[in-house]
Short mmCIF file of C-alpha atoms and ligand atoms in Angstrom, two decimals:
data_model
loop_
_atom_site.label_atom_id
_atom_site.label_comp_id
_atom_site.label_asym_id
_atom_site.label_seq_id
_atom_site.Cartn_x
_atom_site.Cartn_y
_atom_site.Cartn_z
CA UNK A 1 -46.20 8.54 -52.60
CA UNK A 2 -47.57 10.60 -49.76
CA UNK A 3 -45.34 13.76 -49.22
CA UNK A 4 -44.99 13.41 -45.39
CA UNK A 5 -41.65 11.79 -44.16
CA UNK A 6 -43.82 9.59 -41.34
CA UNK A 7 -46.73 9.06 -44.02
CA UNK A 8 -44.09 7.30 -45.81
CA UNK A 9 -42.50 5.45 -42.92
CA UNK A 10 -46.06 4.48 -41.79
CA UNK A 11 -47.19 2.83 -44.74
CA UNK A 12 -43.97 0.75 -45.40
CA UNK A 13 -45.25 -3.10 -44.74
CA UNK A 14 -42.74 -5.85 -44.11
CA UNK A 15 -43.66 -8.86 -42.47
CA UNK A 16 -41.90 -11.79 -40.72
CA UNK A 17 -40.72 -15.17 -42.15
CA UNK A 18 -44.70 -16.86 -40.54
CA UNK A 19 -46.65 -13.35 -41.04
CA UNK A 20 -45.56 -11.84 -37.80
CA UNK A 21 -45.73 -8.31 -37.70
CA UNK A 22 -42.32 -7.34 -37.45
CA UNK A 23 -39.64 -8.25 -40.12
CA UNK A 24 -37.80 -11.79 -39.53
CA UNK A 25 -33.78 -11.19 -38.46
CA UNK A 26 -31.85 -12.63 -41.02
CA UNK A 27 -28.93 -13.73 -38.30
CA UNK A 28 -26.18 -14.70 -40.84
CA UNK A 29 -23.36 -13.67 -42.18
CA UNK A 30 -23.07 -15.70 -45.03
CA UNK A 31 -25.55 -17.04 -47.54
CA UNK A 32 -25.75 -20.40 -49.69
CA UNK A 33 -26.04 -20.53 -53.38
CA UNK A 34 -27.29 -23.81 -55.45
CA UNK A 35 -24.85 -22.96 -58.75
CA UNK A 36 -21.82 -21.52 -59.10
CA UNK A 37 -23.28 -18.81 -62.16
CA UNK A 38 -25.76 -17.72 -59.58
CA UNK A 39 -23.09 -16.51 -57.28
CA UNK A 40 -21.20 -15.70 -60.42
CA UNK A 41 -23.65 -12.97 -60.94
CA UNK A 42 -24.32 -12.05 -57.44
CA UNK A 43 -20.15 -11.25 -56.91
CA UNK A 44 -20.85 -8.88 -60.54
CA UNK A 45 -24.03 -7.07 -59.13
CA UNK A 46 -26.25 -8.56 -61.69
CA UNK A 47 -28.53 -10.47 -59.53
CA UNK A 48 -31.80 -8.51 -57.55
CA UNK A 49 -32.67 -9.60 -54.13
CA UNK A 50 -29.78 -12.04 -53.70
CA UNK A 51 -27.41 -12.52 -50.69
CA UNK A 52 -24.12 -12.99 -50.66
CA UNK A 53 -21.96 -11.78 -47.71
CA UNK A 54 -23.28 -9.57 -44.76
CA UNK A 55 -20.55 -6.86 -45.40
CA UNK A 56 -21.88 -6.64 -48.55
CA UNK A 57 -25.81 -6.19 -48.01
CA UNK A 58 -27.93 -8.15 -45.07
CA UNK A 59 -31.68 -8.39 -45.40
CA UNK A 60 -32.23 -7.14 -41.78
CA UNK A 61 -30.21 -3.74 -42.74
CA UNK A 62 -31.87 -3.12 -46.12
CA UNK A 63 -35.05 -3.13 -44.26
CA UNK A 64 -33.68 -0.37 -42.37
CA UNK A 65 -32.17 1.24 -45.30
CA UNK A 66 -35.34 1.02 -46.88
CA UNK A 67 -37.39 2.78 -43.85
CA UNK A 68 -34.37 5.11 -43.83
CA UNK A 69 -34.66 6.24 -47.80
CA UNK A 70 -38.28 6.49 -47.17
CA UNK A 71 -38.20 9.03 -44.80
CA UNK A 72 -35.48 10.98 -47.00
CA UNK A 73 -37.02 10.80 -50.48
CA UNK A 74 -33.85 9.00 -51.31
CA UNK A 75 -33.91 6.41 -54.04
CA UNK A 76 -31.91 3.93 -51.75
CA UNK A 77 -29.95 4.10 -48.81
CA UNK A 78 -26.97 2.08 -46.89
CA UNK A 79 -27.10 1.55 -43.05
CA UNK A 80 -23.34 2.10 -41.52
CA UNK A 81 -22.14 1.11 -38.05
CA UNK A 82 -22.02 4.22 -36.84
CA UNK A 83 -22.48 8.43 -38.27
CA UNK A 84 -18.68 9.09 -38.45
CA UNK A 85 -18.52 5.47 -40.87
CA UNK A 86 -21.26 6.94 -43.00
CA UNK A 87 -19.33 10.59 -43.16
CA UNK A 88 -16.07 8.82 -43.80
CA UNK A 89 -17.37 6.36 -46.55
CA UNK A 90 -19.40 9.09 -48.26
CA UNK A 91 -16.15 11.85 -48.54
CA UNK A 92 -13.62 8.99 -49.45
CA UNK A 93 -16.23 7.64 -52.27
CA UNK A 94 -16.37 11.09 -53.82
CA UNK A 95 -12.94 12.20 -53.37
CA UNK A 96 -9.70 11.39 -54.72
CA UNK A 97 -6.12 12.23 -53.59
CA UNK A 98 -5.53 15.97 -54.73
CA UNK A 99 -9.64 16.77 -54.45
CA UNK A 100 -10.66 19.80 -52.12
CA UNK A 101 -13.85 20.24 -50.03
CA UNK A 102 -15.10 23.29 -48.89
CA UNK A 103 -17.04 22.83 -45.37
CA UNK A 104 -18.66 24.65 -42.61
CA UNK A 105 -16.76 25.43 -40.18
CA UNK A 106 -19.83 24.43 -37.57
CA UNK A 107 -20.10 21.40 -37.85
CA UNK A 108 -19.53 18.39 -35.19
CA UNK A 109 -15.92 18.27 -33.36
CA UNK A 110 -15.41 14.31 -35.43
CA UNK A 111 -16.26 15.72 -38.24
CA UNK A 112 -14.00 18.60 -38.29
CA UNK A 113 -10.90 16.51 -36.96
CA UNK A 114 -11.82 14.33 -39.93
CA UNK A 115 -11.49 17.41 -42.21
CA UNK A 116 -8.88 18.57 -40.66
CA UNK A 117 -6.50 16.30 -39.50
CA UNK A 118 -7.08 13.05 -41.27
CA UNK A 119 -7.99 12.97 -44.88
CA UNK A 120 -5.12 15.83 -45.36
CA UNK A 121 -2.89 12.36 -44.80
CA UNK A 122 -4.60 10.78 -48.22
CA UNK A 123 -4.20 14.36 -50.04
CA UNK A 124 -7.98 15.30 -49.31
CA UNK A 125 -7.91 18.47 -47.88
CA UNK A 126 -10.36 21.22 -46.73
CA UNK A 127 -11.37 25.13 -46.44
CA UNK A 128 -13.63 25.79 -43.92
CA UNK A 129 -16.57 28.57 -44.23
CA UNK A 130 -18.99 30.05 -42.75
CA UNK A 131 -21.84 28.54 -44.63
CA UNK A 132 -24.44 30.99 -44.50
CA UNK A 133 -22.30 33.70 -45.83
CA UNK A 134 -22.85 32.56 -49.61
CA UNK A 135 -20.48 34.97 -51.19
CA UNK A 136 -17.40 33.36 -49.35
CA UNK A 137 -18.60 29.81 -49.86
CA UNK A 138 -18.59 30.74 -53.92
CA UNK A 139 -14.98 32.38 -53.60
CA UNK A 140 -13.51 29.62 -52.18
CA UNK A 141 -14.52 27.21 -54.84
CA UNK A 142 -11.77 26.23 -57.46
CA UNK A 143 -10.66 23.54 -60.25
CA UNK A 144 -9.97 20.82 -57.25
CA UNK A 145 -13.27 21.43 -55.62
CA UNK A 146 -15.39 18.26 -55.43
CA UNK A 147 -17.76 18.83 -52.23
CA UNK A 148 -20.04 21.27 -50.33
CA UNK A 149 -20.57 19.90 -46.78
CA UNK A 150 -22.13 20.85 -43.60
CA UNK A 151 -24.93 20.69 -41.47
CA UNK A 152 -28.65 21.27 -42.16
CA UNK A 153 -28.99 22.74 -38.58
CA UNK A 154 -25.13 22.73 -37.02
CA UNK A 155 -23.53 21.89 -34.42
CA UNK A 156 -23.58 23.35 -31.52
CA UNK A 157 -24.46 27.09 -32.65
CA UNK A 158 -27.54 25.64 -34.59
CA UNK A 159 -26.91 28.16 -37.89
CA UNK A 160 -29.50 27.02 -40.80
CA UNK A 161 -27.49 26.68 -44.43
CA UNK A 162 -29.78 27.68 -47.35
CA UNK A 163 -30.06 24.59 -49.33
CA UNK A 164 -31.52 25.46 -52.27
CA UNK A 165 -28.97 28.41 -52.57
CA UNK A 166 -26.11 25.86 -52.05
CA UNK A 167 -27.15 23.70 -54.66
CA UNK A 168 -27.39 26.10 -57.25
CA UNK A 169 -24.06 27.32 -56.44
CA UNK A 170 -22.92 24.10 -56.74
CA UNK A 171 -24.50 22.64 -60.00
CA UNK A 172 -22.52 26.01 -61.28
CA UNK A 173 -19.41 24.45 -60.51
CA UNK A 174 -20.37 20.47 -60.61
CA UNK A 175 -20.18 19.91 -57.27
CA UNK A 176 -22.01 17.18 -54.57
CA UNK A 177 -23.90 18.74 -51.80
CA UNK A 178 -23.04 16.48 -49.05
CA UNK A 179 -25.51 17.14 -46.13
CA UNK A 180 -25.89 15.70 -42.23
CA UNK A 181 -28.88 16.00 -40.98
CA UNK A 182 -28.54 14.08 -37.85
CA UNK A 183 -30.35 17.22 -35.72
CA UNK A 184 -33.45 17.29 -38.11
CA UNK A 185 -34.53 13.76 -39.57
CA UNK A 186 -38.71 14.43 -40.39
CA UNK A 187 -38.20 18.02 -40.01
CA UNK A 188 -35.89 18.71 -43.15
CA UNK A 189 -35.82 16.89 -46.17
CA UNK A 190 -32.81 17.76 -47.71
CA UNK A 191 -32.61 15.81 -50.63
CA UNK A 192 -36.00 17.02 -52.03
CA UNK A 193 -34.31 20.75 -51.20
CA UNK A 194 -31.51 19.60 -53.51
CA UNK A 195 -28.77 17.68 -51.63
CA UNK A 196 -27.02 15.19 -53.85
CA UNK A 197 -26.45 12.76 -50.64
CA UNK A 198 -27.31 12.82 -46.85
CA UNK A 199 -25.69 11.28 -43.85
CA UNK A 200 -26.86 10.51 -40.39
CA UNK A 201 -25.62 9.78 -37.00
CA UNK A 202 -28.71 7.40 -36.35
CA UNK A 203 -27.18 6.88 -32.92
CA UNK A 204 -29.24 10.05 -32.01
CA UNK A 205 -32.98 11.54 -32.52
CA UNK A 206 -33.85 8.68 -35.35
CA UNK A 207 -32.74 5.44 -32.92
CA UNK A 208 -33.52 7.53 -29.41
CA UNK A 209 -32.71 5.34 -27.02
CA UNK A 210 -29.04 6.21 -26.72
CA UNK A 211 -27.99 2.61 -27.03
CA UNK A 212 -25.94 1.80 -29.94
CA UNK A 213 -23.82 3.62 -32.60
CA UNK A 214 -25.53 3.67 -35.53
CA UNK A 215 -25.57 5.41 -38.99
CA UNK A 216 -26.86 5.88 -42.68
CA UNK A 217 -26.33 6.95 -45.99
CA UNK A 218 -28.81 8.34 -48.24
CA UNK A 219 -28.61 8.99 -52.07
CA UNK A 220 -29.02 7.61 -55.46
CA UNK A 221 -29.39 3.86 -56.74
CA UNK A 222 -26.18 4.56 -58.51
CA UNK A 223 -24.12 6.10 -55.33
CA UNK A 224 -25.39 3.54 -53.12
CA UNK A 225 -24.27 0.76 -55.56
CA UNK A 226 -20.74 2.46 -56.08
CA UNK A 227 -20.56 2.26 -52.05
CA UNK A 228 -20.80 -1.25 -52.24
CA UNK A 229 -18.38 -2.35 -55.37
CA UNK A 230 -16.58 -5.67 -54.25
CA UNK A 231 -13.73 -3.84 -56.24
CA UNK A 232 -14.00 0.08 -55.23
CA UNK A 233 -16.74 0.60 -52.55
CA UNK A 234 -16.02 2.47 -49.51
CA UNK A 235 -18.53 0.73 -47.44
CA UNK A 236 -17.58 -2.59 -48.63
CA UNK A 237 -14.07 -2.30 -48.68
CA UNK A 238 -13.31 -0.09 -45.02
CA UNK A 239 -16.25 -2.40 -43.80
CA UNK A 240 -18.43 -0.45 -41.16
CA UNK A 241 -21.69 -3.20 -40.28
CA UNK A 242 -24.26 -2.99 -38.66
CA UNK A 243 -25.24 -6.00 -36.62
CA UNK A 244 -28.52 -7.46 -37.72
CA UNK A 245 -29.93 -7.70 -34.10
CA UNK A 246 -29.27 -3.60 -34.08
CA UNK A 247 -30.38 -2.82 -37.43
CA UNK A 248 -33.61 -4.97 -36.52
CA UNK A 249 -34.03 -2.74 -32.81
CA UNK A 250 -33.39 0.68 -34.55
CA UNK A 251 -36.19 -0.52 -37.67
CA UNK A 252 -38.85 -0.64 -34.74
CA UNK A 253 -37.97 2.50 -32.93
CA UNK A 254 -38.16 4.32 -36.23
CA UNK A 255 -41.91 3.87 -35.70
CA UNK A 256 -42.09 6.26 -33.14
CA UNK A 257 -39.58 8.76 -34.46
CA UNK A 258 -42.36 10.89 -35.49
CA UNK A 259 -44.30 11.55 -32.11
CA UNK A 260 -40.93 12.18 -30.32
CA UNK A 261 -39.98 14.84 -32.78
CA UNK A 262 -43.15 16.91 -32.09
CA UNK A 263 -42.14 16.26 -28.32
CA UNK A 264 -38.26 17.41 -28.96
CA UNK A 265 -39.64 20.21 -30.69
CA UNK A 266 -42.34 21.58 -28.63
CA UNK A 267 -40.39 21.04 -25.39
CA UNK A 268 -37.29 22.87 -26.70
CA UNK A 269 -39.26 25.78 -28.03
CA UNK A 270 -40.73 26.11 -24.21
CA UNK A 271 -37.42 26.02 -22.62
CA UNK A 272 -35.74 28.28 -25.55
CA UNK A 273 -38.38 30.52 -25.03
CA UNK A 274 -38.12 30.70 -21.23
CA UNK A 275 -34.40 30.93 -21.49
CA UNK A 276 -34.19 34.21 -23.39
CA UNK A 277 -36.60 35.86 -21.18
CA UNK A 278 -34.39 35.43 -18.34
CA UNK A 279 -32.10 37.66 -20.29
CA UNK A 280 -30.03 34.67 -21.62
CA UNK A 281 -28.45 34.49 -24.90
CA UNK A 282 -30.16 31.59 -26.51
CA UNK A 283 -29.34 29.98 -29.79
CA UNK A 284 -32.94 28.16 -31.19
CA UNK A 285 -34.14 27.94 -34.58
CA UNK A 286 -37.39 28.53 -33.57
CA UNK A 287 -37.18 31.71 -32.19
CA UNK A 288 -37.61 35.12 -34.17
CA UNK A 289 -34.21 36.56 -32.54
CA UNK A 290 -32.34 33.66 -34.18
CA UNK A 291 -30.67 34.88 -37.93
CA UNK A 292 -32.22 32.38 -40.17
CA UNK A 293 -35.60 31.72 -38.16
CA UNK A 294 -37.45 32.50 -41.70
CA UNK A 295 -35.37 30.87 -43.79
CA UNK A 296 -35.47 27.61 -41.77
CA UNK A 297 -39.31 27.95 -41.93
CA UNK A 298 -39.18 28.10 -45.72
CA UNK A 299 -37.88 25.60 -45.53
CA UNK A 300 -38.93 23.15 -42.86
CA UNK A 301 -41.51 20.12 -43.18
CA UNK A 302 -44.71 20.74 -41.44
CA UNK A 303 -45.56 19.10 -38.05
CA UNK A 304 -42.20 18.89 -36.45
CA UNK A 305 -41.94 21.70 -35.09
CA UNK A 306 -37.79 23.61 -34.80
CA UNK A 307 -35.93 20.44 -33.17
CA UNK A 308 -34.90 19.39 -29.97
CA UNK A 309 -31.51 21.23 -29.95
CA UNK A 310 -30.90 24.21 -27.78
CA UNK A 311 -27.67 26.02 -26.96
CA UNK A 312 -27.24 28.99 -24.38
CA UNK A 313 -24.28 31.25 -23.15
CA UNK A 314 -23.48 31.51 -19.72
CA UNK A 315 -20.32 33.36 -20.51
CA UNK A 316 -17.87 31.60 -18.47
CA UNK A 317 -16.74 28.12 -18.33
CA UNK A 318 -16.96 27.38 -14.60
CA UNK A 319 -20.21 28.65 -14.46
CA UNK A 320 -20.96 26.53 -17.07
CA UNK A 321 -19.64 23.93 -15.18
CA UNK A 322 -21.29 24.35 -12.53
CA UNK A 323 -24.58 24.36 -13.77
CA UNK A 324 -24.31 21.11 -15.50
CA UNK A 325 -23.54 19.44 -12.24
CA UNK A 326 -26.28 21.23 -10.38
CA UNK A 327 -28.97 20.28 -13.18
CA UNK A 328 -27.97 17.00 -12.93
CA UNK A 329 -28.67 16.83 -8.98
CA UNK A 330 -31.80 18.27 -9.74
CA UNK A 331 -33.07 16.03 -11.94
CA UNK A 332 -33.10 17.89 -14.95
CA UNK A 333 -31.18 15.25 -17.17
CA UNK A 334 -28.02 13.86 -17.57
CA UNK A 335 -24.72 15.60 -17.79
CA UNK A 336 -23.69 13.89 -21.05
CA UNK A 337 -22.74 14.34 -24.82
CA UNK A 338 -24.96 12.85 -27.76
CA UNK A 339 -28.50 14.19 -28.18
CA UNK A 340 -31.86 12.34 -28.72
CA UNK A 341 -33.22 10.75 -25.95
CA UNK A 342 -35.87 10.94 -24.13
CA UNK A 343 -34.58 12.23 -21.36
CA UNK A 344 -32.65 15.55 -21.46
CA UNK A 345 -28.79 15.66 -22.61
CA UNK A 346 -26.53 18.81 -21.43
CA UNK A 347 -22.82 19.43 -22.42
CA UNK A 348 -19.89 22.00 -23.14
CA UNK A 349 -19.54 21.60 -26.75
CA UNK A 350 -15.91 23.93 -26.27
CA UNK A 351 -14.69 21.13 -23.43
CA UNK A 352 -16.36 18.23 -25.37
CA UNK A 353 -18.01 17.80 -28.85
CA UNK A 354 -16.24 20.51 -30.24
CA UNK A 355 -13.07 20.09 -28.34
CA UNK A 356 -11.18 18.75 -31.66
CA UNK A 357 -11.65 22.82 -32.93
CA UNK A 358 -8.51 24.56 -31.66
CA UNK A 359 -9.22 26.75 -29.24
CA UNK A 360 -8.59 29.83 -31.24
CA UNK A 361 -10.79 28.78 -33.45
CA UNK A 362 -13.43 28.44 -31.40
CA UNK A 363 -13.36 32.14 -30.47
CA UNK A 364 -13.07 33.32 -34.10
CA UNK A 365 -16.17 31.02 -34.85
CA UNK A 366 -18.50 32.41 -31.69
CA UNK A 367 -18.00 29.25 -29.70
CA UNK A 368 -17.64 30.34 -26.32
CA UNK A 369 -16.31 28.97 -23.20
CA UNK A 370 -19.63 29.62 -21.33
CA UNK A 371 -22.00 27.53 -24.15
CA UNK A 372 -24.20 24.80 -22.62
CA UNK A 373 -25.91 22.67 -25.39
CA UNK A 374 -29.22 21.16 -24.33
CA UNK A 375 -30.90 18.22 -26.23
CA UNK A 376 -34.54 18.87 -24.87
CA UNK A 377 -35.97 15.20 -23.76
CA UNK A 378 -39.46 14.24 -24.18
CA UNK A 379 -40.40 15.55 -20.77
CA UNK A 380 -44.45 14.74 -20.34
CA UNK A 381 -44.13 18.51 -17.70
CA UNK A 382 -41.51 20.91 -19.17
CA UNK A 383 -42.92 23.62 -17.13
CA UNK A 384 -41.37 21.18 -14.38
CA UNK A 385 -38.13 20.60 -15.97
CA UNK A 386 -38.14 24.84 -16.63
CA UNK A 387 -38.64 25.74 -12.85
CA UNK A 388 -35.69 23.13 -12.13
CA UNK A 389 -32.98 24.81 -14.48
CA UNK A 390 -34.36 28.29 -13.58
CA UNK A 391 -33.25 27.22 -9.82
CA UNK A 392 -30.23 25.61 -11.12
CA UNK A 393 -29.17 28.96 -12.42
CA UNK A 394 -30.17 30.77 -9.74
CA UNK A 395 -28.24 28.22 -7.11
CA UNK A 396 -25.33 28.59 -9.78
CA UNK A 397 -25.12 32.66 -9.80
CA UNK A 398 -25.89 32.54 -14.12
CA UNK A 399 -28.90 34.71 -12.51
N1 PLP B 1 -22.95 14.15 -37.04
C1 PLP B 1 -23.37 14.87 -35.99
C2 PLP B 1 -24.12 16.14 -36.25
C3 PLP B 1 -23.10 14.44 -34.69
O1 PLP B 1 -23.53 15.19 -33.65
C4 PLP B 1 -22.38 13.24 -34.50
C5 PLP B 1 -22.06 12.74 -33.14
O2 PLP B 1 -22.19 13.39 -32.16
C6 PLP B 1 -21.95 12.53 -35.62
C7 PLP B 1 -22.26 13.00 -36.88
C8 PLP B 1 -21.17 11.24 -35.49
O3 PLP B 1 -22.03 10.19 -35.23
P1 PLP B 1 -21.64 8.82 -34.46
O4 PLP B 1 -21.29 9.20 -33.07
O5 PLP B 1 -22.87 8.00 -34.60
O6 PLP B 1 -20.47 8.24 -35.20
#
């Protein structure tokens, strides 16, 4: 197996049902059997490369899956119907009523509502942490702890966790690293860095055409299966799809995810870069001034460059506000949440993504009022797209 993530995509060959060069979509949901022990052994899991039920497993998504556990290193992975399906699935599979996790406290606003709000109802409930201060991760860890979770690169203050730290810390205590790595696919490879499973939103960088909901799972032949028990499986059971027409659309863009990652990436490092000379406070992995700049690059993948993510502090919501209007008129990009497409993507996390985190919260975590979170689009002229949110702070009084 060739060690780069798009090597690996590359060189995965499936071809349709007459030789065409893209896979066949297997429109159906249901699938016909010529004896009853055949479907017998399907219903007990005992039959390779049979159909059954689209709920269950669909052709068109396990060519997906396939692409997807490819790029991860994973031994197998399970397309979802969107990344909020794959988080849910993943924390109710591993957890039982009465189990703790111990999270980030950075992590995006669905998430932590999730944490926070919802799985307390079925006894699951949560500490929060800053994850890349290791010594209170370990001291929060007791008898009922079943999960690490966060981000690779969070959301929206883009902190780095230290994998391999993690996971040492938690094979101590026989725990499952649970990672999302939505803001990173190509550039991290978190499983080889010792995550136990990963999940992605695919609706963003790895799809990039902000047109569906989409999501993944990523992890062993064994997890994978246990999502899909007819008896006990999360993803079978709670049901989250994916259509085959989308899981067919997203398969084909994955073949470019690779060239718009080096795009994200350079782009953002331009604009980060520019930012913080202006006397900005910039958030970017890839700069030095950011605290885990070296331990990201220990860590990163070659080729892709820091991601496409960049957030900056303008200190005060209206003026915030403000500026996301004006960079819209100017044709900077679109004054919307998500992140991933080509074009660029600005928002308040505090106002929007990361609304569900109670205000006071927000302040004890560093997420101020004035943050503007920038997904950096694939912009052929950032210098361009620079000079136009340089005059869009200017216009706005941030300078
Ligand atoms: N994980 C991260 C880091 C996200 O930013 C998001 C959505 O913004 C999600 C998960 C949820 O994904 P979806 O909207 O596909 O359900």
């Amino acid at each position: 197996m060739t060690e780069n993530p798009a090597n690996r995509i590359q060189d995965y060959l499936v071809f349709g049902e007459f030789g065409g060069v893209n896979p066949s979509i297997e429109d159906s949901s249901t699938f016909t059997f010529l004896s009853a022990e055949r479907m017998k052994e399907v219903f007990q899991g005992r039959a390779e490369g049979c159909y059954l039920y689209s709920r269950h497993i669909n052709p068109t998504d396990e060519y997906l899956a396939r692409v997807i556990a490819l790029m991860e290193a994973s031994e197998c992975a399970q397309i979802t119907a969107s990344g909020m399906s794959a988080i849910s699935c993943i924390l109710l599979q591993l957890c039982n009523s009465g189990d703790e996790i111990i999270s980030s406290r950075t992590i995006y606003g669905g998430t932590y509502a999730l944490l926070k709000n919802f799985l307390p109802k079925l006894g699951i409930n949560t500490q929060f942490v800053d994850i890349t201060n290791l010594a209170e991760v370990k001291s929060k860890i007791n008898e009922k702890t079943k999960i690490l979770y966060f981000e690779s690169i969070s959301n929206p203050l883009l902190e780095v966790a230290d994998i391999p730290a993690l996971k040492k810390l938690a094979s101590q205590h026989n725990l499952k690293l649970v990672v999302d790595n939505t803001f990173s696919p190509l550039m991290f490879s978190p499983i080889k860095l010792g995550a136990d499973v990963v999940a992605y939103s695919l609706t963003k960088f790895v799809n990039g055409s902000s047109d569906c909901i989409a999501g993944a799972i990523c992890g062993t032949h064994d997890f994978i299966s246990s999502l899909r028990d007819v008896n006990s499986g999360a993803c079978m059971l709670l049901g989250p799809v994916m259509d085959s027409m989308r899981a067919a659309s997203i398969f084909k863009n994955m073949r470019t995810l690779h060239v718009r990652m080096v795009q994200h990436s350079k782009n953002a490092q331009y604009i980060a870069e520019n930012i913080e000379k202006l006397g900005i406070r910039v958030f970017y992995p890839g700069l030095p001034s950011h605290p885990q700049h070296k331990l990201l690059k220990s860590m990163l993948n070659h080729d892709y460059g820091f991601g496409g993510m960049v957030t900056i502090d303008v200190k005060d919501e209206e003026i915030a506000n403000k500026l996301m209007v004006k960079m819209q008129e100017e044709l900077v990009g679109y004054f919307a949440v998500s992140l991933g497409f080509y074009k660029t993507l600005f928002s308040s996390p505090g106002t929007s993504t990361s609304s569900e985190i109670p205000k006071e919260e927000q302040e004890r975590i560093g997420l101020s009022p004035g943050l503007v979170r920038f997904s950096v689009g694939i912009d052929h002229d950032i210098e361009r797209t620079f000079d136009r949110i340089k005059q869009s702070m200017i216009d706005c009084g941030v300078i």
